[in-house]
mmCIF file with all atom_site columns, C-alpha atoms in Angstrom:
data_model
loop_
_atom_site.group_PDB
_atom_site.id
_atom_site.type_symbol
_atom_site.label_atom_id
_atom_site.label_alt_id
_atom_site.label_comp_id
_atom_site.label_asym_id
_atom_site.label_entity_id
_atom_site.label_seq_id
_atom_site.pdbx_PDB_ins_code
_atom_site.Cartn_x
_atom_site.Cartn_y
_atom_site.Cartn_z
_atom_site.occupancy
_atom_site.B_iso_or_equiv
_atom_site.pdbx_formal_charge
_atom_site.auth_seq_id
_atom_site.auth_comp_id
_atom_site.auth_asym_id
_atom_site.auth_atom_id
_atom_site.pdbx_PDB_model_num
ATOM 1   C CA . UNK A 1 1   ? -113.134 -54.143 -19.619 1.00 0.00 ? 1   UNK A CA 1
ATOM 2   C CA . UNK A 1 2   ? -112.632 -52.998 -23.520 1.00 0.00 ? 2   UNK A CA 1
ATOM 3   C CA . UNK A 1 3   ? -115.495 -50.952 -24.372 1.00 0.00 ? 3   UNK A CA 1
ATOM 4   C CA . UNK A 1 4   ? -118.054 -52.287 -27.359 1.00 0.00 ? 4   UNK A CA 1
ATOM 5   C CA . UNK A 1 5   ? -117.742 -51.142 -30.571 1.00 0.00 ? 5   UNK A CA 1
ATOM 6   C CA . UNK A 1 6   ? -121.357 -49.807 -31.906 1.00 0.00 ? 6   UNK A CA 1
ATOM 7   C CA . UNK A 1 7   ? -120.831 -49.865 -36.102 1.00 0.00 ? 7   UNK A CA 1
ATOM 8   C CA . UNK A 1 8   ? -123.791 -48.089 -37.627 1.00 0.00 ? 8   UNK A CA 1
ATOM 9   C CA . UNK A 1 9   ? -124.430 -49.983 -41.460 1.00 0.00 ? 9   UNK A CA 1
ATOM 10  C CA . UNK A 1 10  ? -126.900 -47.708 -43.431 1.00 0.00 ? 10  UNK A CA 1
ATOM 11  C CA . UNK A 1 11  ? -127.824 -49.240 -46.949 1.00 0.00 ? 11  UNK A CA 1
ATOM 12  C CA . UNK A 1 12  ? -129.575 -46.076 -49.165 1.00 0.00 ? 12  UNK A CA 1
ATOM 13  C CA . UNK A 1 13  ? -131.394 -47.401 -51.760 1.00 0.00 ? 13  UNK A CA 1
ATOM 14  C CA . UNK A 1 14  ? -134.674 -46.873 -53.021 1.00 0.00 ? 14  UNK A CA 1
ATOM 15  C CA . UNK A 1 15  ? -135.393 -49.949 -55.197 1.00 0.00 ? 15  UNK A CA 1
ATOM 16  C CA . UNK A 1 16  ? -133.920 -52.300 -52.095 1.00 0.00 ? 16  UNK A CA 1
ATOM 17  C CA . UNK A 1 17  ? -135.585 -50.520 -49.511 1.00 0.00 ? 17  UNK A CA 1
ATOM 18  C CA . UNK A 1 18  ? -138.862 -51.309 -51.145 1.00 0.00 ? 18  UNK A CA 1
ATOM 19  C CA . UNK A 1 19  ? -138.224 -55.159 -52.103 1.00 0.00 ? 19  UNK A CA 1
ATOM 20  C CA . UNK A 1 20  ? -137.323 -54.735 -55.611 1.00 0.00 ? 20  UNK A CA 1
ATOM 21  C CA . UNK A 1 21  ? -133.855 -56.166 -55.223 1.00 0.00 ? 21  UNK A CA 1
ATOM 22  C CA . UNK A 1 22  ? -131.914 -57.438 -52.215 1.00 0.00 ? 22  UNK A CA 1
ATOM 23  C CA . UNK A 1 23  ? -129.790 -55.529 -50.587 1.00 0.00 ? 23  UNK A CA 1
ATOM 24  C CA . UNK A 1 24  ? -125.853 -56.454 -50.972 1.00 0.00 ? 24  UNK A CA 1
ATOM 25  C CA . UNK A 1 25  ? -124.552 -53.241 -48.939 1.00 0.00 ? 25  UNK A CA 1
ATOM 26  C CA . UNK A 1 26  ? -125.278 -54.407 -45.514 1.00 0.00 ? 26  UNK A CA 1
ATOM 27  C CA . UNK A 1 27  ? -123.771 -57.823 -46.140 1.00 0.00 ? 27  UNK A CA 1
ATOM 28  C CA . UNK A 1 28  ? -120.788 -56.778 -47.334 1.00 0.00 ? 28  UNK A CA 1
ATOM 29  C CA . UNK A 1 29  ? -119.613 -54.725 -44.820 1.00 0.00 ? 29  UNK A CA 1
ATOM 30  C CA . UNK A 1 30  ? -120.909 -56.852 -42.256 1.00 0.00 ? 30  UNK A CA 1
ATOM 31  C CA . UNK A 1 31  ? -118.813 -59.585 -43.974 1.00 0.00 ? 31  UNK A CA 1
ATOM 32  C CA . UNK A 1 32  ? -115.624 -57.700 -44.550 1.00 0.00 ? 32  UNK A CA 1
ATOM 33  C CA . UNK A 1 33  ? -115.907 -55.847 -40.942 1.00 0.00 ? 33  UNK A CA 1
ATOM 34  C CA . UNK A 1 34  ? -115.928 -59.453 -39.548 1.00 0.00 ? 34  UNK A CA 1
ATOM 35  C CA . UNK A 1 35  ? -112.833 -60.224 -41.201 1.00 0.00 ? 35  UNK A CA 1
ATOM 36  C CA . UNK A 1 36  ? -111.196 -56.935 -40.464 1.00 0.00 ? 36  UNK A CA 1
ATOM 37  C CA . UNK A 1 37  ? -112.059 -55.990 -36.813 1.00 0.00 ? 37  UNK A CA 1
ATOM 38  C CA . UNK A 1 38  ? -110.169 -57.923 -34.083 1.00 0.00 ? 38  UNK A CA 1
ATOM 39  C CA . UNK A 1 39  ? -110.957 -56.262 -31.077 1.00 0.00 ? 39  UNK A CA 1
ATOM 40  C CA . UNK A 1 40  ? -112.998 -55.065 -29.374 1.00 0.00 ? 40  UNK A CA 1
ATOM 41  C CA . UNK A 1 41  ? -116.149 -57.041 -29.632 1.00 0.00 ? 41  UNK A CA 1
ATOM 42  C CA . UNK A 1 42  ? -118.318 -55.054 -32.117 1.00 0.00 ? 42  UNK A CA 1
ATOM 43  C CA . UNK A 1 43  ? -121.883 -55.556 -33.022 1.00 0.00 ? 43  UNK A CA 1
ATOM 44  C CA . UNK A 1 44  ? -123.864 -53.646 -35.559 1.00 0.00 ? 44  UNK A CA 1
ATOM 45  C CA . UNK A 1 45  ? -127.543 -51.917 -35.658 1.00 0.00 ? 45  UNK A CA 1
ATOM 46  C CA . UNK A 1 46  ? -128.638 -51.729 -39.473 1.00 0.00 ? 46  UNK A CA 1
ATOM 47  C CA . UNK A 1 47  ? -130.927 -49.555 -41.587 1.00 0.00 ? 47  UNK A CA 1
ATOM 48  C CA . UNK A 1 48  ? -131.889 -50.378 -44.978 1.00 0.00 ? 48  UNK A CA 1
ATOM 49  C CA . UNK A 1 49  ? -133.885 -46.740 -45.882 1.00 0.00 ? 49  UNK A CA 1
ATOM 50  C CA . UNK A 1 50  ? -134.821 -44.813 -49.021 1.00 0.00 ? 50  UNK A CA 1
ATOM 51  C CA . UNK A 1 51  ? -132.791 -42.392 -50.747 1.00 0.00 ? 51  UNK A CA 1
ATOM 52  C CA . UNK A 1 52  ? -134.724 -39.241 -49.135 1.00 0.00 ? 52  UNK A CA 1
ATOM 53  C CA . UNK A 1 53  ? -132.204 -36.446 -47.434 1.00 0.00 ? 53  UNK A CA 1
ATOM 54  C CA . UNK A 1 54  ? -134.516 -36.050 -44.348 1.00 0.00 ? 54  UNK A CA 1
ATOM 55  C CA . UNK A 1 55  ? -134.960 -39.682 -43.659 1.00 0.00 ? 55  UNK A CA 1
ATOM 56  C CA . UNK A 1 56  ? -131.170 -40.004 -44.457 1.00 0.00 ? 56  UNK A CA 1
ATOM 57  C CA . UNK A 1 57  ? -130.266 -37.496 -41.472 1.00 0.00 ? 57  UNK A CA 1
ATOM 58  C CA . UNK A 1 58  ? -132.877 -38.617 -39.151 1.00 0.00 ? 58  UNK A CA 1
ATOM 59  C CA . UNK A 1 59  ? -131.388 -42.257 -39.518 1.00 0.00 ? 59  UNK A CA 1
ATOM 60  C CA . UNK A 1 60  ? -127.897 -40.513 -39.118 1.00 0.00 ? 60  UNK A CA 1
ATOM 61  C CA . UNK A 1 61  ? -128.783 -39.080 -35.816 1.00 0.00 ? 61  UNK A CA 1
ATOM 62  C CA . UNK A 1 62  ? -130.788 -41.780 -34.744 1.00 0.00 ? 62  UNK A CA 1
ATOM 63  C CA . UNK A 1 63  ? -127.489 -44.074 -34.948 1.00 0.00 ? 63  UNK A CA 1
ATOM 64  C CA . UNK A 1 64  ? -125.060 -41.383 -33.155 1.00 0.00 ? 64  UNK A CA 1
ATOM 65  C CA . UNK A 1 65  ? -126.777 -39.593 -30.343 1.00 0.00 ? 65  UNK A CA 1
ATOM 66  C CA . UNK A 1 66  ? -129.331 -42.909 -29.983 1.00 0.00 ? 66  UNK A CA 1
ATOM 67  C CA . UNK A 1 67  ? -128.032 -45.944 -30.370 1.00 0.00 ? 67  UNK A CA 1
ATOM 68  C CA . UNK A 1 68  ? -124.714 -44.867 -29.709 1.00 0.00 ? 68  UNK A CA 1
ATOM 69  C CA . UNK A 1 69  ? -122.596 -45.672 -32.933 1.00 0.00 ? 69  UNK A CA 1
ATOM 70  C CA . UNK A 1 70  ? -118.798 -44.968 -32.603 1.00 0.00 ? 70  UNK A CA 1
ATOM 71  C CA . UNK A 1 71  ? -118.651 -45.440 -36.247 1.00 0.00 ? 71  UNK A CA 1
ATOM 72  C CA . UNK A 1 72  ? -121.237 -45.225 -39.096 1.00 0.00 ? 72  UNK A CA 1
ATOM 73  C CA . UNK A 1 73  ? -120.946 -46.688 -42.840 1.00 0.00 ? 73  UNK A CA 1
ATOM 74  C CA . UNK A 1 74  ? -123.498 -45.870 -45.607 1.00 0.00 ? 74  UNK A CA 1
ATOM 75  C CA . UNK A 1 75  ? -123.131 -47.378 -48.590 1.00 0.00 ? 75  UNK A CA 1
ATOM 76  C CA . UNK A 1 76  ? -125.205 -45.759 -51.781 1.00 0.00 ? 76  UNK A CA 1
ATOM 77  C CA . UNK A 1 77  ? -126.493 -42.501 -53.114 1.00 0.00 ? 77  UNK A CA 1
ATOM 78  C CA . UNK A 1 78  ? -123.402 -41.185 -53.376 1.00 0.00 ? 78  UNK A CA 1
ATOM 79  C CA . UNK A 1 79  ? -123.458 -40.342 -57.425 1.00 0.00 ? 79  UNK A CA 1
ATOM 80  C CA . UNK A 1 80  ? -124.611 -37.576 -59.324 1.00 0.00 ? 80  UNK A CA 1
ATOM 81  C CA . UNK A 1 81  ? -128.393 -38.464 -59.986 1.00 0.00 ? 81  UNK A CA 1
ATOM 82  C CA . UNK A 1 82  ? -131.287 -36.262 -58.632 1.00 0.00 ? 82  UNK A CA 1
ATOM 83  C CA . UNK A 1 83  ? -131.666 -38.984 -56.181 1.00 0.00 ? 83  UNK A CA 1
ATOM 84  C CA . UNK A 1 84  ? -128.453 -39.061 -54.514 1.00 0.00 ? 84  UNK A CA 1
ATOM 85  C CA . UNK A 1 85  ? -128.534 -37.242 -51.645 1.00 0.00 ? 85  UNK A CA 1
ATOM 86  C CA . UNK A 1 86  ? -126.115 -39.046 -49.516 1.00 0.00 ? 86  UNK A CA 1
ATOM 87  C CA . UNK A 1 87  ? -123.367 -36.722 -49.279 1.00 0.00 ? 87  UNK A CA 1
ATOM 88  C CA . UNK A 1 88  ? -126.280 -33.414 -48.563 1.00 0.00 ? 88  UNK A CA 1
ATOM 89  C CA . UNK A 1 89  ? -127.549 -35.679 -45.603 1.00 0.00 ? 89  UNK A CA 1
ATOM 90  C CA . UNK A 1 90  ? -124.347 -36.833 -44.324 1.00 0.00 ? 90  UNK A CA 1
ATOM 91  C CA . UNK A 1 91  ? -122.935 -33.057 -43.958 1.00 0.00 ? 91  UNK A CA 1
ATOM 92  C CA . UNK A 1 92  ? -126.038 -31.715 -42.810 1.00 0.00 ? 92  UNK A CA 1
ATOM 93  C CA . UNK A 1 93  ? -125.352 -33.581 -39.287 1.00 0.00 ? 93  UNK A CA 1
ATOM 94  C CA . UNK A 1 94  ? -121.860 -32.764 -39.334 1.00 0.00 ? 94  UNK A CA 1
ATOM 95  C CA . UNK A 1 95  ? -119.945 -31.072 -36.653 1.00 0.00 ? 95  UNK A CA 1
ATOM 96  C CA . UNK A 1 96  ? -116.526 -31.886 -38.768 1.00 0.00 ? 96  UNK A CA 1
ATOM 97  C CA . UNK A 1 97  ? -115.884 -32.793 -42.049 1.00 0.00 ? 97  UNK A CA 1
ATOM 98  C CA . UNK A 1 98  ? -113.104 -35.377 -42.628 1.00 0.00 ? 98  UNK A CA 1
ATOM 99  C CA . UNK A 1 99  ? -112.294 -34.630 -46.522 1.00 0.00 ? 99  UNK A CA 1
ATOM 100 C CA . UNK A 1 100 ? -109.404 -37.006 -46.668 1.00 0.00 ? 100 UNK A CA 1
ATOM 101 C CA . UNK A 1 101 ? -111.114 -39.891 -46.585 1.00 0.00 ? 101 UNK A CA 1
ATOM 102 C CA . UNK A 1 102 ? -113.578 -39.084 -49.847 1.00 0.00 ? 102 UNK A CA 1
ATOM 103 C CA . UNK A 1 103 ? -110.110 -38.146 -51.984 1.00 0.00 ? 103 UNK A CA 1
ATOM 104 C CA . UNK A 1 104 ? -108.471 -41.332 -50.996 1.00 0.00 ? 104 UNK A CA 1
ATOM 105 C CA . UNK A 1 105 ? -111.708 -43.636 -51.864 1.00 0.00 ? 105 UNK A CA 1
ATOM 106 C CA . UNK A 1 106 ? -111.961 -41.899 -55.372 1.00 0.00 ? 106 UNK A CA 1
ATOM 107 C CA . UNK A 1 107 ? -107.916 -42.385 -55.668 1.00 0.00 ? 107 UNK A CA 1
ATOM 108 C CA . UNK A 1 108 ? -108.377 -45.976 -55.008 1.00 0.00 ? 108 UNK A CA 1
ATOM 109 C CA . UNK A 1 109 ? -111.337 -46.162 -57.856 1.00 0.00 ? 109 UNK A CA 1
ATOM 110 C CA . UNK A 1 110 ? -109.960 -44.761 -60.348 1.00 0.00 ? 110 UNK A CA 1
ATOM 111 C CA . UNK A 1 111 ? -107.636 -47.590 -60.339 1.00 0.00 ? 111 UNK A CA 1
ATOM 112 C CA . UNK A 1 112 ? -110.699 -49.445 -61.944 1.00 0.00 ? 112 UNK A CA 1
ATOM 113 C CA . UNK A 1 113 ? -113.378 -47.179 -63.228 1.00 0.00 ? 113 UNK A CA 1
ATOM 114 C CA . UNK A 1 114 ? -112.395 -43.452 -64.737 1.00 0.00 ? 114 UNK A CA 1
ATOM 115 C CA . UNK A 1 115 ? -116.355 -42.708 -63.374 1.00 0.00 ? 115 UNK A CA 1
ATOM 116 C CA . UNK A 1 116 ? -114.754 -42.518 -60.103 1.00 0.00 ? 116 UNK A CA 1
ATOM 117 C CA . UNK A 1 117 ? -114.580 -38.877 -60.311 1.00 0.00 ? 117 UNK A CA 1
ATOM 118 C CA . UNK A 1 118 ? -118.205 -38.785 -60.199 1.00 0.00 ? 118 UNK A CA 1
ATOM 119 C CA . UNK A 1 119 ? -118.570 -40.277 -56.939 1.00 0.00 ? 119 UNK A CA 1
ATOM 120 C CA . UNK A 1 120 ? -119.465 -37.547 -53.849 1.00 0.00 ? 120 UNK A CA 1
ATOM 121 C CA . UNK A 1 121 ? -118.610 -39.833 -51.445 1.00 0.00 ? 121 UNK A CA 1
ATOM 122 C CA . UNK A 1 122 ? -118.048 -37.509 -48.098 1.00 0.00 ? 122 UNK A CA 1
ATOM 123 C CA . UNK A 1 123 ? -116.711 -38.481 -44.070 1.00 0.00 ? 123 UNK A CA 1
ATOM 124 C CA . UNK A 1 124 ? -118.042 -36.213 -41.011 1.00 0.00 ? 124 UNK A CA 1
ATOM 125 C CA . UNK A 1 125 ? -117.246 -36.497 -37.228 1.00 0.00 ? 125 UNK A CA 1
ATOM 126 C CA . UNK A 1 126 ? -120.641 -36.049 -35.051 1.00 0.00 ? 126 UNK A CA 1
ATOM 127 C CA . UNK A 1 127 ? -120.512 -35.809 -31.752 1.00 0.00 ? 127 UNK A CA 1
ATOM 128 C CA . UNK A 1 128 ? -118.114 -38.747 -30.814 1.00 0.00 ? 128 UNK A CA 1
ATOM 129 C CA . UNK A 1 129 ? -118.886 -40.519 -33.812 1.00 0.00 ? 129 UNK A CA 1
ATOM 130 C CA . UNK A 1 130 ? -117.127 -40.802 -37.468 1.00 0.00 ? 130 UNK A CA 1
ATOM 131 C CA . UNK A 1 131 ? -119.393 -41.251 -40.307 1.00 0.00 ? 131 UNK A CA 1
ATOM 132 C CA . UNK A 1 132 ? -118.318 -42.823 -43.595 1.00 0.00 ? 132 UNK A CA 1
ATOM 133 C CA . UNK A 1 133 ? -120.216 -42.606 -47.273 1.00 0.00 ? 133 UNK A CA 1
ATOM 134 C CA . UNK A 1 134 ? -118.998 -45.370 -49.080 1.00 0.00 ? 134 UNK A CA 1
ATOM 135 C CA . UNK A 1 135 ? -119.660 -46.838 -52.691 1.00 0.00 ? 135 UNK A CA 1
ATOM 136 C CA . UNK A 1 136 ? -122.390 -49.066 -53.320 1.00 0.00 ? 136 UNK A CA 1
ATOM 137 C CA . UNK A 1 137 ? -120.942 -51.818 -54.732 1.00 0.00 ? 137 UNK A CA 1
ATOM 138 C CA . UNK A 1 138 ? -119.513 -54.700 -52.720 1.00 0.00 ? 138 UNK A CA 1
ATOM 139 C CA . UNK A 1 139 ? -116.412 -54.648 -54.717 1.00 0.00 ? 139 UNK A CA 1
ATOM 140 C CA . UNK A 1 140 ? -115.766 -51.434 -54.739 1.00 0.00 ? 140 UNK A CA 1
ATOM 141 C CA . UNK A 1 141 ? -116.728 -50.879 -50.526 1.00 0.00 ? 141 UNK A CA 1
ATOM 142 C CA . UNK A 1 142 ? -114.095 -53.982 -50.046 1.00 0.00 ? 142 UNK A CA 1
ATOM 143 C CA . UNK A 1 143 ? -111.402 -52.109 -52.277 1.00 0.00 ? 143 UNK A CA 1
ATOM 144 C CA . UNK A 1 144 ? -111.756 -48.164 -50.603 1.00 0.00 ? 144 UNK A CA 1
ATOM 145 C CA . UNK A 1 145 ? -111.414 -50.170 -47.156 1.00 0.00 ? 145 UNK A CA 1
ATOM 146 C CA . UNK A 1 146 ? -108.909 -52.689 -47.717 1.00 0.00 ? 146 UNK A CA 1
ATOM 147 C CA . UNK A 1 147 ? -107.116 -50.793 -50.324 1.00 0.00 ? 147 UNK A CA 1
ATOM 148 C CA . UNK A 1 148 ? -104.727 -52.038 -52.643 1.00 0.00 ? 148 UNK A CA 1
ATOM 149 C CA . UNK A 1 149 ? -102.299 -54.129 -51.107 1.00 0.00 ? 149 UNK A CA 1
ATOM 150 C CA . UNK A 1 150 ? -100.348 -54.875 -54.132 1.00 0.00 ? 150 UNK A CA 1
ATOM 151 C CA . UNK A 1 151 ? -99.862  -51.715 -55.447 1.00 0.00 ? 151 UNK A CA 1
ATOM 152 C CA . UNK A 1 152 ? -99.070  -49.765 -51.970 1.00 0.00 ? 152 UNK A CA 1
ATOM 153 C CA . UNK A 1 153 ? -102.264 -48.091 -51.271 1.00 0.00 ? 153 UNK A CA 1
ATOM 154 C CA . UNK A 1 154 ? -103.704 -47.755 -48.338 1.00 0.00 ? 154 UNK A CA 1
ATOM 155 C CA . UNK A 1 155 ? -107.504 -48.411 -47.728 1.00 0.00 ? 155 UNK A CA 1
ATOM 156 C CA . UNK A 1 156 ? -109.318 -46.085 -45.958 1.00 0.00 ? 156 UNK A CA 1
ATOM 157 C CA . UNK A 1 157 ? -109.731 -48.136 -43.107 1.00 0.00 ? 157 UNK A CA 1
ATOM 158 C CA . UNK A 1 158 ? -106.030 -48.269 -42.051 1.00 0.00 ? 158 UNK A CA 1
ATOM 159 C CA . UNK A 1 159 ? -107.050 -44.515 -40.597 1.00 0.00 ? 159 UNK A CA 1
ATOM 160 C CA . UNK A 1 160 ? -110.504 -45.518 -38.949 1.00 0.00 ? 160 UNK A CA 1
ATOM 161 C CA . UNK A 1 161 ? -109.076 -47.090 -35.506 1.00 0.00 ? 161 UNK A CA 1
ATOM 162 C CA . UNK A 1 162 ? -107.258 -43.578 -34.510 1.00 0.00 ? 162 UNK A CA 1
ATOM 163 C CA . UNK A 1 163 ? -109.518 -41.192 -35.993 1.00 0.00 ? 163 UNK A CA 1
ATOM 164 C CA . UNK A 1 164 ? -111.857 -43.430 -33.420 1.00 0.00 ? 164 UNK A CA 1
ATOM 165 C CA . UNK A 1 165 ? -109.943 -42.968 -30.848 1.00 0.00 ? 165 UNK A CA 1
ATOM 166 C CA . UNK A 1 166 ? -108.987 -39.252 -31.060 1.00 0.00 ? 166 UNK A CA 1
ATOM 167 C CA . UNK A 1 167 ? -112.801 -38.818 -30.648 1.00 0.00 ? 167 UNK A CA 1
ATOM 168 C CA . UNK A 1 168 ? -112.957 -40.542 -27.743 1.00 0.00 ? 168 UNK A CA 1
ATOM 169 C CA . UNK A 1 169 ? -114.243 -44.233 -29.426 1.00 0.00 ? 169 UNK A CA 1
ATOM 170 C CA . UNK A 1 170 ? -112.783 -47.772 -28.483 1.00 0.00 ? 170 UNK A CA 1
ATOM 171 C CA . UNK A 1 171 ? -109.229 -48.830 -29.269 1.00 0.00 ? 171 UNK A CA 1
ATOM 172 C CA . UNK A 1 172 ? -110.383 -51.161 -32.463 1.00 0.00 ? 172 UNK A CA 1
ATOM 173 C CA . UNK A 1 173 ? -107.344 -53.229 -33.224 1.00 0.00 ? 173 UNK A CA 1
ATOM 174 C CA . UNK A 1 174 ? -107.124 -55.586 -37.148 1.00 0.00 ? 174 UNK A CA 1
ATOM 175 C CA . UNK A 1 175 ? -106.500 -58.463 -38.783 1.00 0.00 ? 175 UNK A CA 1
ATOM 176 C CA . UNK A 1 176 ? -103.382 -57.370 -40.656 1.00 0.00 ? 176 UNK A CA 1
ATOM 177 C CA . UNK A 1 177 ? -104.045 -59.674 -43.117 1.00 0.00 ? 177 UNK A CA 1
ATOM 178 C CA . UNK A 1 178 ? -106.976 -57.609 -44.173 1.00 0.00 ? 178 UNK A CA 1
ATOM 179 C CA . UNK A 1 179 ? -106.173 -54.008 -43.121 1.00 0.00 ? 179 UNK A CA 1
ATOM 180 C CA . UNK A 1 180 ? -103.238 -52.433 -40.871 1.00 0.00 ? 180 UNK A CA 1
ATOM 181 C CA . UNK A 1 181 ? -104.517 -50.118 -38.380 1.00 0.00 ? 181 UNK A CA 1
ATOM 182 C CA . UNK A 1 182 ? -102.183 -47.454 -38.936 1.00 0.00 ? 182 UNK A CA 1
ATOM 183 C CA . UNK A 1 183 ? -101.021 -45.440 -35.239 1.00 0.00 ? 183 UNK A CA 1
ATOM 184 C CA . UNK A 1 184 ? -98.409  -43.172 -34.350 1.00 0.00 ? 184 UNK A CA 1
ATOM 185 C CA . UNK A 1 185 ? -96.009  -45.079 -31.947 1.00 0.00 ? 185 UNK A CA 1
ATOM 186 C CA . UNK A 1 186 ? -97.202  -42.555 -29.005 1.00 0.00 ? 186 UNK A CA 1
ATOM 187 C CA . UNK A 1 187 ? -100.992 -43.931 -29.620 1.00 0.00 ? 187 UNK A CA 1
ATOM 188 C CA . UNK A 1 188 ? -100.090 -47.727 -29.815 1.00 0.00 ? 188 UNK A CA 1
ATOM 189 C CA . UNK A 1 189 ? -101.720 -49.689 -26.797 1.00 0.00 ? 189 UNK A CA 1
ATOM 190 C CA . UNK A 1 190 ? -99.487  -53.147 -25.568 1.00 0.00 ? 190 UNK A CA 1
ATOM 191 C CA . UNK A 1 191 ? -101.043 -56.145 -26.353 1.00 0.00 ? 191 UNK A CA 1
#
């Protein structure tokens, strides 16, 4: 029996968590983790919450040493208004940061946007969990995970499944078409 794969999908935004706008965070990486994820079976527990640090690490926590996320994806508050406290709430649960996975989103948007280099986006391990700040904007969460395919670089993503498993989550296999898992031959499981 393949264990489950628990995705935590936080959406920080203050106008969407009171009903000004609707939410596209959430959606999009529900829609593009559907594509992407294989195996195992996966289901997700959502939060759409306010742009407030404490709230920010008590929904953190809540996900990992709750609900039992193997893998957690926020999307917002990662820029350099007052407001964005992302990155502070995401390190503030952190047992490990992961800092390779914030230089290779903002390499992938500066393909597009030079304001890349103002994004704080940051990756932590907690507990047996990894936890992901990613952009807010659908295009640019589908780019830093998928990558660019036709210019050789790698999403973010490709790394995900074995930093997963080196903390002790579920083998997560992909769609290729959407995103290599990327393994050293020792850690590759027969189909």
């Amino acid at each position: 029996m393949t264990e489950e794969l628990i995705v935590g999908l936080v959406s920080v935004s203050d106008r969407a968590s009171a009903g000004v706008y609707k939410d596209e965070g959430i959606p999009a990486l529900k829609a593009w983790l559907g594509a992407a994820i294989a195996a195992p079976a996966w289901r997700d527990e959502t939060r759409l919450i306010a742009d407030e640090q404490p709230l920010i690490e008590a929904t953190l926590k809540e996900l990992v040493d709750r609900a039992g996320c193997q893998l957690v994806l926020t999307t917002g508050g990662t820029g350099p208004a007052p407001r964005d406290v992302t990155p502070e709430a995401t390190l503030a649960v952190a047992d490990k940061v992961m800092p390779g996975f914030g230089e290779q989103m903002r390499q992938i948007s500066l393909k597009f946007v030079p304001t890349a280099i103002l994004s704080r986006q940051v990756a932590v391990i907690r507990k047996r969990a990894l936890i992901i700040n990613l952009p807010g904007q659908p295009k640019s969460i589908r780019e830093t995970l998928e990558g660019l395919k036709d210019a050789g670089v790698h999403g973010i993503f490709s790394a995900v499944p074995y930093c997963v498993d080196l903390i002790g989550g579920p083998y997560i296999e992909t769609h290729e078409s959407v995103v290599k898992a990327f393994r050293p031959k020792s850690a590759i499981r027969p189909k």
